[in-house]
Short mmCIF file of C-alpha atoms in Angstrom, two decimals:
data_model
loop_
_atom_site.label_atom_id
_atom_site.label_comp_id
_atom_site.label_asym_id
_atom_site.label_seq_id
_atom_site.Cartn_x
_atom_site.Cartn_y
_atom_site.Cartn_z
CA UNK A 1 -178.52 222.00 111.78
CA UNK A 2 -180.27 221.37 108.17
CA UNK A 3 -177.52 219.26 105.79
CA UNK A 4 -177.17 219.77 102.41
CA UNK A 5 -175.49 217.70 99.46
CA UNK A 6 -174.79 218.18 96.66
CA UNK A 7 -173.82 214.68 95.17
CA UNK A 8 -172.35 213.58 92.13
CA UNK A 9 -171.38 216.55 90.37
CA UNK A 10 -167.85 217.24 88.57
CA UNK A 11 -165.78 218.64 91.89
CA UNK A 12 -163.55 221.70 91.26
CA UNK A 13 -162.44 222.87 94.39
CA UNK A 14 -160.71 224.39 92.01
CA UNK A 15 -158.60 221.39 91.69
CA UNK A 16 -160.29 218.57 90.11
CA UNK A 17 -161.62 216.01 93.32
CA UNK A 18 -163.47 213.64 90.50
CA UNK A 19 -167.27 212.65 91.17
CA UNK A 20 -167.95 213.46 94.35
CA UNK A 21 -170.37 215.09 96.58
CA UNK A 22 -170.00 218.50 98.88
CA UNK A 23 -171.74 218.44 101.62
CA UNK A 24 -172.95 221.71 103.90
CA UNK A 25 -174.00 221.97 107.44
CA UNK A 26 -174.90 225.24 108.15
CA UNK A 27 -172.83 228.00 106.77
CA UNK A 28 -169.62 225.42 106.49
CA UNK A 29 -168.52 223.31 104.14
CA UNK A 30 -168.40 220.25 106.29
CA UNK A 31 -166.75 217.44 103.77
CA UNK A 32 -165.36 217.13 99.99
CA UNK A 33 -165.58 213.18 99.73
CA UNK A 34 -166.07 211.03 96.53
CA UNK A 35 -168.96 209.15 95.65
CA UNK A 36 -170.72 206.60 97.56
CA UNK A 37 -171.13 203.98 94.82
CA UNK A 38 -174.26 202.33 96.52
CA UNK A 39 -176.28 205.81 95.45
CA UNK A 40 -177.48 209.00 96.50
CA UNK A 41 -177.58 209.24 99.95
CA UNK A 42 -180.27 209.81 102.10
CA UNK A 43 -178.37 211.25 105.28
CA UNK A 44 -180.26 212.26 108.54
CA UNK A 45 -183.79 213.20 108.51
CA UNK A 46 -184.39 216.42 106.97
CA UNK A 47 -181.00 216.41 104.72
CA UNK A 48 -181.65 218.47 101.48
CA UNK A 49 -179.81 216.42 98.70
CA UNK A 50 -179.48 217.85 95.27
CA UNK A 51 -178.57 215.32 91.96
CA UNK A 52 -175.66 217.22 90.49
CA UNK A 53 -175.08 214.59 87.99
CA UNK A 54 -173.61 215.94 84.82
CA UNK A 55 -173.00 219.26 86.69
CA UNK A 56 -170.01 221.16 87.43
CA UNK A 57 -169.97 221.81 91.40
CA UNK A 58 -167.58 225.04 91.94
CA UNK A 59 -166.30 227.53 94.17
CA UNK A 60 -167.98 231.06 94.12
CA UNK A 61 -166.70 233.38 91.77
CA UNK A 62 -164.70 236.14 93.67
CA UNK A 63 -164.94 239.34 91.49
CA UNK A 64 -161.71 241.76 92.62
CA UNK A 65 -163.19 244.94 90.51
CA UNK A 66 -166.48 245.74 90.67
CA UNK A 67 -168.23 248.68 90.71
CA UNK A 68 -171.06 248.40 92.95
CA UNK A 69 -172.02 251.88 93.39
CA UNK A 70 -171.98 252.08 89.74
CA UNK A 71 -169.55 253.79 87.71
CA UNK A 72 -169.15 256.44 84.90
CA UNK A 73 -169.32 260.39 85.93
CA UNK A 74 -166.59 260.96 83.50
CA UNK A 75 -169.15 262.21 80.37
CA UNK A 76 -171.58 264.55 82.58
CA UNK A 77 -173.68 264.20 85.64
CA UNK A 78 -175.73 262.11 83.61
CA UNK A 79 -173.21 259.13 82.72
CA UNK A 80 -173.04 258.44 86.04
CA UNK A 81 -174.03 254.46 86.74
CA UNK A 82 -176.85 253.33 89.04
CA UNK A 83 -176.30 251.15 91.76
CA UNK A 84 -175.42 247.34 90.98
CA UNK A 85 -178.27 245.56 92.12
CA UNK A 86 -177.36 242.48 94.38
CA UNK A 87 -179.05 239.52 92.08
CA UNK A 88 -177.36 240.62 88.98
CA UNK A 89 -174.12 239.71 91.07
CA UNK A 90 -174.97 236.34 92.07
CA UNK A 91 -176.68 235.32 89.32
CA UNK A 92 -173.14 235.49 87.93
CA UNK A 93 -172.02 232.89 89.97
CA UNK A 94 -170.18 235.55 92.10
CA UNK A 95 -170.34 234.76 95.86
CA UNK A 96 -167.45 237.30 97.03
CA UNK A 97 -166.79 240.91 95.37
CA UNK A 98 -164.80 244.18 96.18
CA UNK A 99 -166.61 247.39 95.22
CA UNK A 100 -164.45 249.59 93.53
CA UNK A 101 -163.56 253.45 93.66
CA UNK A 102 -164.38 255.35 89.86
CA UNK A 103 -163.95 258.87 88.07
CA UNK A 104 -166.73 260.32 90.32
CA UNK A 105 -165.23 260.67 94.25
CA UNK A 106 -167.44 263.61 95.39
CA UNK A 107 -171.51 261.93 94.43
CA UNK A 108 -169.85 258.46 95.09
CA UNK A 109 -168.17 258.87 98.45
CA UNK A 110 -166.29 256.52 99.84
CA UNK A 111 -168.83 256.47 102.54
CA UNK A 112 -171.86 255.49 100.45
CA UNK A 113 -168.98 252.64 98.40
CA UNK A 114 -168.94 251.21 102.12
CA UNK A 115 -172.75 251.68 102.95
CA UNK A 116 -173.45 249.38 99.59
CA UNK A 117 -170.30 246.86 100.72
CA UNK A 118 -172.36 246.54 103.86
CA UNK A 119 -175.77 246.45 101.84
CA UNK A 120 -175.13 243.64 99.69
CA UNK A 121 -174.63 240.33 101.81
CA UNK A 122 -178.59 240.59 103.00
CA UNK A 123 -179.41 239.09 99.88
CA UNK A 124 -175.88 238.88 97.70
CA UNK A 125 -172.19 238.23 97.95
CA UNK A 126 -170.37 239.01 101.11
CA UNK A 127 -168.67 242.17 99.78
CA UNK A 128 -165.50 244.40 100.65
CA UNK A 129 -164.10 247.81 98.90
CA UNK A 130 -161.22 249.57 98.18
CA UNK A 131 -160.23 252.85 99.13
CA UNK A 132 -158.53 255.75 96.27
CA UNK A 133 -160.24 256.35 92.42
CA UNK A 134 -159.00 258.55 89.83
CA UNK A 135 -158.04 261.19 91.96
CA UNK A 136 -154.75 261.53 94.05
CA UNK A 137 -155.11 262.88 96.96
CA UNK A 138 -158.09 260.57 97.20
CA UNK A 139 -161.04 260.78 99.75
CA UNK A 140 -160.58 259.16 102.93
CA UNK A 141 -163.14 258.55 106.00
CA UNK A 142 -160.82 259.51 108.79
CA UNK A 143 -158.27 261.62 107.53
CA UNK A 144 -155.82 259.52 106.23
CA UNK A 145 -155.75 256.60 103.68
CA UNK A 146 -153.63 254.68 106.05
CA UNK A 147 -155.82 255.06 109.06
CA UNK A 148 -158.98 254.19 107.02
CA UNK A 149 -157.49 250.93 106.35
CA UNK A 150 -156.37 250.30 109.80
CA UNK A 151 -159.75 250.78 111.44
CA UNK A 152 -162.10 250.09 108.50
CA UNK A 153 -162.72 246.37 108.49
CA UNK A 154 -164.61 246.08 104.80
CA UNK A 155 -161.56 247.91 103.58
CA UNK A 156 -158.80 245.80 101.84
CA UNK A 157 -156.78 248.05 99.80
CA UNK A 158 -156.43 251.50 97.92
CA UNK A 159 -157.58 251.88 94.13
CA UNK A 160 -155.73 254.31 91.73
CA UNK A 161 -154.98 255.14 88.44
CA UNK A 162 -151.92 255.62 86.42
CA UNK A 163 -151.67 256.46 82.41
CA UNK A 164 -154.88 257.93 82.71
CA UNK A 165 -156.22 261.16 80.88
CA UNK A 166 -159.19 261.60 83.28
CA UNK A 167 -157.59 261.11 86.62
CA UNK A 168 -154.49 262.56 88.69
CA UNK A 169 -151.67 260.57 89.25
CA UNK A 170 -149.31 260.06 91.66
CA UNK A 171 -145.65 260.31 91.00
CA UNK A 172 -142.76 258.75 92.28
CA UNK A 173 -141.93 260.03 95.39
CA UNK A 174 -146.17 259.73 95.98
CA UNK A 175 -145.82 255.84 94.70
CA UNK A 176 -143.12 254.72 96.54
CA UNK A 177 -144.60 256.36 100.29
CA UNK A 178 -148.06 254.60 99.82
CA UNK A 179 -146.19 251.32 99.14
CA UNK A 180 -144.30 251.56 102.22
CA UNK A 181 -147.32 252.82 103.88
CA UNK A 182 -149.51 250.00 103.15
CA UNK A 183 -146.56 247.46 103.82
CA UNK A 184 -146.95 249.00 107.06
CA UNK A 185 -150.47 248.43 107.35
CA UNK A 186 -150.61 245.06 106.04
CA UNK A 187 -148.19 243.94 109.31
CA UNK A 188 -150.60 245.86 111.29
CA UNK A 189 -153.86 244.54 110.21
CA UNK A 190 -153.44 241.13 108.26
CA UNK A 191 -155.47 242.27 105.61
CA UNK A 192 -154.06 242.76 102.10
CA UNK A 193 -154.05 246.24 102.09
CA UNK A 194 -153.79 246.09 97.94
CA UNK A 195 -152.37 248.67 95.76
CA UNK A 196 -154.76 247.86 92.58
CA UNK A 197 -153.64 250.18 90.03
CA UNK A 198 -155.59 251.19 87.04
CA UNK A 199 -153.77 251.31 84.09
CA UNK A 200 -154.52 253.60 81.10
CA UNK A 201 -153.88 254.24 77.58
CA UNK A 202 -152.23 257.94 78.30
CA UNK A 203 -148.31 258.00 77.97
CA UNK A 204 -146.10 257.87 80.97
CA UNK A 205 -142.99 255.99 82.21
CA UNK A 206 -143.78 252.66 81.65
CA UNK A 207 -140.87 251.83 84.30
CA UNK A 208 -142.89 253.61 87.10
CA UNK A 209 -144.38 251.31 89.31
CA UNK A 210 -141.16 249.07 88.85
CA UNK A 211 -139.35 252.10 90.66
CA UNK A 212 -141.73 252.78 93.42
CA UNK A 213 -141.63 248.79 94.16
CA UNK A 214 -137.74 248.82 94.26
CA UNK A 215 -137.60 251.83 96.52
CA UNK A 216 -140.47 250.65 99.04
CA UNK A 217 -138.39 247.50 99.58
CA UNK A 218 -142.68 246.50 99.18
CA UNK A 219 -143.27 243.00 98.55
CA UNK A 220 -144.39 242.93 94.90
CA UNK A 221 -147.71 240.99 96.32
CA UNK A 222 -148.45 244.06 97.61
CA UNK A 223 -149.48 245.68 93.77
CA UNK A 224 -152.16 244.41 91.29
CA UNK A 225 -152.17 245.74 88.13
CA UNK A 226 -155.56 245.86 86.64
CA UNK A 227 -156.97 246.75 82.82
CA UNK A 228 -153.50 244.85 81.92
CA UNK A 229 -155.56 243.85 78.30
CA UNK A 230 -156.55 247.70 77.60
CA UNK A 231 -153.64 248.04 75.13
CA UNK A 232 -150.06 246.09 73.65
CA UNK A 233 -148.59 248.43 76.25
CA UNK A 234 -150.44 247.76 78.95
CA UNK A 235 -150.11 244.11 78.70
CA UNK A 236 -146.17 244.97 78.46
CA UNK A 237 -145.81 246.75 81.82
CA UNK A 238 -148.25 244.53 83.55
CA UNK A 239 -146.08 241.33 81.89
CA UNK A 240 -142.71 242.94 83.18
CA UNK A 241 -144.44 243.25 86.72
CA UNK A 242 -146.13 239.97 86.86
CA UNK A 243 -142.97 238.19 86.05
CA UNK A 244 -141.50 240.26 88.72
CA UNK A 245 -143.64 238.69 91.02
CA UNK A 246 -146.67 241.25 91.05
CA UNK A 247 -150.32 240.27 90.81
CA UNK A 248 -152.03 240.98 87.09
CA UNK A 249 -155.42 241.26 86.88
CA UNK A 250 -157.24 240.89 82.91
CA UNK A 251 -160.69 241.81 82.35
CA UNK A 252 -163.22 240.86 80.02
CA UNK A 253 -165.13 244.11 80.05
CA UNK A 254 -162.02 245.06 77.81
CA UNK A 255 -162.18 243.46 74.48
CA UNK A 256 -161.63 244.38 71.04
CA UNK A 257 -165.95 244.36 70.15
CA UNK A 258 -165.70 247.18 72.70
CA UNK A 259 -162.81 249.35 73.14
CA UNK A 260 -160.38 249.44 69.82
CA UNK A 261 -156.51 248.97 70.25
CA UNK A 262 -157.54 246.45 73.10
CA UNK A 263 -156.04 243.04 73.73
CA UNK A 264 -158.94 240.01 74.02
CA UNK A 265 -159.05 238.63 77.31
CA UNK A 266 -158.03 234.84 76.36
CA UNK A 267 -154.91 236.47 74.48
CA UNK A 268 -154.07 238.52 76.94
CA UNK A 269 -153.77 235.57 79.42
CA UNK A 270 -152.15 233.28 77.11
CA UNK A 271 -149.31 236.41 76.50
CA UNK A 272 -148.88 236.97 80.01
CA UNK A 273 -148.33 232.69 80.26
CA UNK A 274 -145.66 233.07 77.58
CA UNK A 275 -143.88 235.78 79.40
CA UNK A 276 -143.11 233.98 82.71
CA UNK A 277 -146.17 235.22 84.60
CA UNK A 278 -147.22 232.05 87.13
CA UNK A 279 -150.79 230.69 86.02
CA UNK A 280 -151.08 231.68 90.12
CA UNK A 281 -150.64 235.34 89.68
CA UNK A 282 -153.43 236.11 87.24
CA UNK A 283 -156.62 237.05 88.21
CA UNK A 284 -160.05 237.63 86.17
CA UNK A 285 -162.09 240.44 87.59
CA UNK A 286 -164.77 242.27 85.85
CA UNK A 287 -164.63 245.40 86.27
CA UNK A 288 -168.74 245.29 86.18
CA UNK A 289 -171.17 248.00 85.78
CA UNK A 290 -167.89 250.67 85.56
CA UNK A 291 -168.18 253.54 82.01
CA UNK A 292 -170.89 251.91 79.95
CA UNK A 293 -172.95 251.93 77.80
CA UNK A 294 -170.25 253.84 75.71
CA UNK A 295 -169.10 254.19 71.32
CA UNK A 296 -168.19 251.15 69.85
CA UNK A 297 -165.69 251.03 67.29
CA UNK A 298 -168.00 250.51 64.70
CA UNK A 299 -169.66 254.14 65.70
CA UNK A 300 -172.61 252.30 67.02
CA UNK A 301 -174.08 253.30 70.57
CA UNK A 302 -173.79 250.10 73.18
CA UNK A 303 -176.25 248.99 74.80
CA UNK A 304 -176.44 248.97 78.50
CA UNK A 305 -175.10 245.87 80.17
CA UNK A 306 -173.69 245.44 83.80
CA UNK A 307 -171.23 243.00 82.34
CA UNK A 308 -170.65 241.38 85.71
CA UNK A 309 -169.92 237.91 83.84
CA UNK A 310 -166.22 235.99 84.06
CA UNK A 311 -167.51 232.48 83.74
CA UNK A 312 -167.51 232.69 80.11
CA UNK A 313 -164.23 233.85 79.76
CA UNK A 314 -163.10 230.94 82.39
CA UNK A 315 -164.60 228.41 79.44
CA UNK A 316 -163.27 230.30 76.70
CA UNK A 317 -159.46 229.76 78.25
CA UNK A 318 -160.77 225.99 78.90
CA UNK A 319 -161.93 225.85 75.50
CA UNK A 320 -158.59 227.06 73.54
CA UNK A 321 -156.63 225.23 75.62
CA UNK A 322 -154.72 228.02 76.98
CA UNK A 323 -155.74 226.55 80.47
CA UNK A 324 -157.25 223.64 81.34
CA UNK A 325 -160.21 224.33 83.20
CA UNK A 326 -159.50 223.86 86.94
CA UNK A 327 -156.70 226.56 86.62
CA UNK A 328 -158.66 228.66 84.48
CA UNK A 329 -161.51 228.44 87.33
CA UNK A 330 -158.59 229.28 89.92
CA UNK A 331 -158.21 232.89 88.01
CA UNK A 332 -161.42 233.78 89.04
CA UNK A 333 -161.65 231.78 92.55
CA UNK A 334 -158.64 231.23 94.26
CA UNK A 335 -156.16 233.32 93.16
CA UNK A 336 -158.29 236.63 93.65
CA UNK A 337 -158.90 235.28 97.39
CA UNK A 338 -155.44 235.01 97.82
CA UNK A 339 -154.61 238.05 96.45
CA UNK A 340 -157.24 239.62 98.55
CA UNK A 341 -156.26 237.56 101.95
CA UNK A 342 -159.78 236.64 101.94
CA UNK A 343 -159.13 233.40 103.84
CA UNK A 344 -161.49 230.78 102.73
CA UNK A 345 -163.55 231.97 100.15
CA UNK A 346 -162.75 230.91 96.48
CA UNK A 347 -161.97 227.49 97.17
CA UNK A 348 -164.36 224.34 98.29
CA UNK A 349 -162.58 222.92 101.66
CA UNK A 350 -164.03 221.56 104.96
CA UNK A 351 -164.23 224.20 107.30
CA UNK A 352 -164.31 227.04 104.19
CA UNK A 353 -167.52 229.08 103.96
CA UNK A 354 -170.29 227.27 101.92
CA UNK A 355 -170.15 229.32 98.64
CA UNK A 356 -170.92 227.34 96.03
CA UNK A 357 -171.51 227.59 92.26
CA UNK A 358 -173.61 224.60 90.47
CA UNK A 359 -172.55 225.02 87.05
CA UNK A 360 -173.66 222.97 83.44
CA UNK A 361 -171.02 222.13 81.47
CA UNK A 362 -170.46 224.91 79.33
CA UNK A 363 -170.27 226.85 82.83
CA UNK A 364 -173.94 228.78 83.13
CA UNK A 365 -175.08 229.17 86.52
CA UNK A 366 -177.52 226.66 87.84
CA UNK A 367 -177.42 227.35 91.57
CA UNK A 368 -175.92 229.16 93.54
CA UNK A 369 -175.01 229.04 97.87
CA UNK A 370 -173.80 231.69 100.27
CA UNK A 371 -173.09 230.96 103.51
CA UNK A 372 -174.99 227.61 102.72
CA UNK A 373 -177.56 229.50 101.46
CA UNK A 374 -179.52 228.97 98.31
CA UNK A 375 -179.24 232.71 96.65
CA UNK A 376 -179.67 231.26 92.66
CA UNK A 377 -182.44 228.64 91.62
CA UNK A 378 -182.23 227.70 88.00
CA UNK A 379 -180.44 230.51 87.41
CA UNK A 380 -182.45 233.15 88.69
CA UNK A 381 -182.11 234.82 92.30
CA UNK A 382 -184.49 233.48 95.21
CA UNK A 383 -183.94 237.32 96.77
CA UNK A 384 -184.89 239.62 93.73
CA UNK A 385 -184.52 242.66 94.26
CA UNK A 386 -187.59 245.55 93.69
CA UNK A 387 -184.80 248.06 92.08
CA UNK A 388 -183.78 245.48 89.21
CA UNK A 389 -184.40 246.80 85.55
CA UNK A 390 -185.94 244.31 83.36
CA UNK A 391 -183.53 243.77 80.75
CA UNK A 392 -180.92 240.77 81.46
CA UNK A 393 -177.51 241.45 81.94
CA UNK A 394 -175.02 240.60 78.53
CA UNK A 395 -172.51 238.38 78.97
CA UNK A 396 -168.93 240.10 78.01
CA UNK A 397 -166.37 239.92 75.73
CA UNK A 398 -163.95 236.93 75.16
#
C-alpha cells in the first residue's frame, strides 16, 4: 500500500488541528498528527510526500444541490442544461455531491439522474441523488417514492418544491404523509431519507411546512429547506424552521448580481445566526449548473457558467467575520454530511475516506484526493473529460 502525506499544511478537519500533516494509505485517512519538528518526513520506501507549507489542507467539499444532469427545461426544449461534466465538479474542491431533481421530469428521468450518480465517481466525486422535482406526484423507479428509497441505495431523499409558479405543490394533507413516510423509511434504511424543499418566490402559507412537521410527529432533521436567500420571505420561513430545529440550506447561485429581490449569501447566513439558527444547521450547497444562463437585473443576457463554486463564499463568511473560518468550512463539509448521513465524508479523521482539498490561503483549489486519489493537480483535473466545453467555469455570487 503506496503512503501519502501531506505535511505541514494549515489542518481543518474542519476544526483547526494546527500544523500538521495528513497522512493516506490507500483509500483511508490513516492519521491527523502534528508536525514532526525534525522535518519532512521521508516514511517507507515509495511514500509520496507533498510540502503543504503555507497551504490550507481541508476536507472535500460536499455539495447537497447539484444538478448533475443539468437543469433548466422551464423556457423551451431548448433551455434545457447539458450534463455537468465530472472535472468541473472537482476542480471545485467538491469530493461528495447529490444530483438533484429540476423543472424537466419526463427528458430527465429519474433513471438517467441515477445513471449520471453512478457515472461520476470513475473520474469525480462519489455522488448520490434525490428523488421528487417540481412536480407532485413525482416520478418514481418502482412505483412508489417510498419503495424507491428503500431499495435504491444512491438514493438519500425526495426533492420538491413549494411557493413555486412553475411546479405543483403538495398540500397539507400531501406534506404531512410524505413526512411520516420517510420517517418511516429512515428507521428502515439508515439513510437520511431528506425532505429538501425548494422554496419559491410565489405566495402561499408561509406556516406550511411548520404544520406538516407538527402533524408527522417527523423529526425536524428530517426537512432541509433550500433557496432560503431567494427572497426577505424566504429567509423568514426558512429562519422560523431552522430555529425550530430544521436544516437550512443558502446558496450562492442566488445573489443580488443575479436574481433581484434576493438576499446575498454572507447576509443571509449572518441573518439566519441572529435568529437562533445553530452555526450546525446551515449548509452551503450550490445549486450548480440548475436555470442558467438567464436575465440579469440590469436587462443584460448572463453568460453561461456551471457555478458549481462554494469555496468563495466559505472565505467571504471568513473574511467579514460572520464566521471564522473552520465553521464557515463546516457549512460546506460537515454539516451537509451530517445532514445527508453520509458517514465519513466531509470531515478529515483516521479511518474517514481520503477526500481531501489542498487549498491556498484565500481558499483556490490546489489539489485535490478521492478515495486517496489525486483527481486535481494545480488546479486542473488529472481525468479531463472529452465532453468539457472550453470556457472555465465563473465563480458565483457572494
Amino acid at each position: 500500500m503506496t503512503l501519502t502525506i501531506l505535511h505541514g499544511g494549515t489542518v481543518l478537519t474542519p476544526r483547526s488541528a494546527g500544523i500538521a500533516e495528513v497522512v493516506i494509505g490507500g483509500r483511508d485517512i490513516l492519521a491527523v498528527v502534528p508536525v514532526d519538528e525534525s522535518g519532512i518526513p521521508a516514511g517507507p520506501p515509495g511514500t509520496v510526500v507533498h510540502d503543504c507549507a503555507g497551504l490550507i489542507v481541508a476536507p472535500g467539499v460536499v455539495d447537497g444541490h447539484l444538478h448533475i444532469l443539468g437543469g433548466g427545461g422551464g423556457s423551451g426544449y431548448h433551455s434545457r442544461i447539458p450534463e455537468l461534466p465530472a472535472d468541473v465538479i472537482v476542480e471545485a474542491g467538491t469530493t461528495t455531491c447529490v444530483g438533484m431533481p429540476g423543472v424537466d421530469p419526463i427528458s430527465k428521468s429519474p433513471e438517467a439522474l441515477l445513471a449520471r450518480a453512478y457515472a461520476l465517481p470513475v473520474t469525480g466525486p462519489r455522488a448520490w441523488a434525490m428523488a421528487g422535482g417540481f412536480h407532485w406526484p413525482p416520478p418514481t423507479v418502482t412505483g412508489s417514492l417510498v419503495r424507491d428509497l428503500y431499495l435504491l441505495p444512491h438514493l438519500v431523499g425526495v426533492k420538491i418544491a413549494l411557493y413555486e409558479h412553475k411546479a405543483t405543490c403538495p398540500d397539507l394533507a400531501e406534506l404531512t404523509h410524505l413526512l411520516r413516510e420517510l420517517e418511516w423509511a429512515a428507521g428502515a434504511t439508515g439513510k437520511a431519507c431528506l425532505l429538501h424543499v425548494h422554496l419559491g418566490t410565489a405566495v402561499g402559507d408561509p406556516d406550511l411546512l411548520a404544520r406538516a412537521l407538527d402533524g408527522s410527529g417527523a423529526n425536524p432533521r428530517r426537512l432541509q429547506v433550500t433557496h432560503a436567500n431567494y427572497s426577505p420571505a424566504t429567509l423568514d420561513v426558512a429562519g422560523r424552521l431552522g430555529s425550530a430545529g430544521s436544516w437550512v440550506d443558502v446558496n450562492p447561485l442566488i445573489n443580488p448580481a443575479r436574481i433581484a429581490g434576493a438576499v446575498a449569501p454572507t447576509a443571509a447566513v449572518a441573518e439566519l445566526l441572529a435568529r437562533g439558527v445553530p452555526a450546525d444547521q446551515i449548509t452551503l450547497s450550490s445549486d450548480g449548473n440548475a436555470s442558467v444562463p438567464r436575465t440579469l437585473p440590469d436587462g443584460s443576457w448572463e453568460r453561461f457558467a456551471h457555478r458549481v463554486e462554494l469555496l468563495p463564499t466559505v472565505r467571504a463568511l471568513a473574511e467579514a467575520g460572520i464566521l471564522d473560518l473552520p465553521d464557515a468550512l463546516a457549512l460546506a463539509t460537515r454539516n451537509p454530511a451530517t445532514a445527508l448521513r453520509l458517514d465519513g465524508v466531509g470531515t478529515l479523521r483516521a479511518g474517514g475516506p481520503a477526500d481531501v482539498a489542498v487549498l491556498d490561503m484565500d481558499l483556490r483549489v490546489r489539489r485535490v484526493f478521492r478515495d486517496g486519489v489525486e483527481v486535481v493537480r494545480d488546479g486542473r483535473a488529472t481525468a479531463p473529460t472529452p465532453f468539457r466545453p472550453e470556457s472555465p467555469s465563473a465563480a458565483g455570487g457572494r
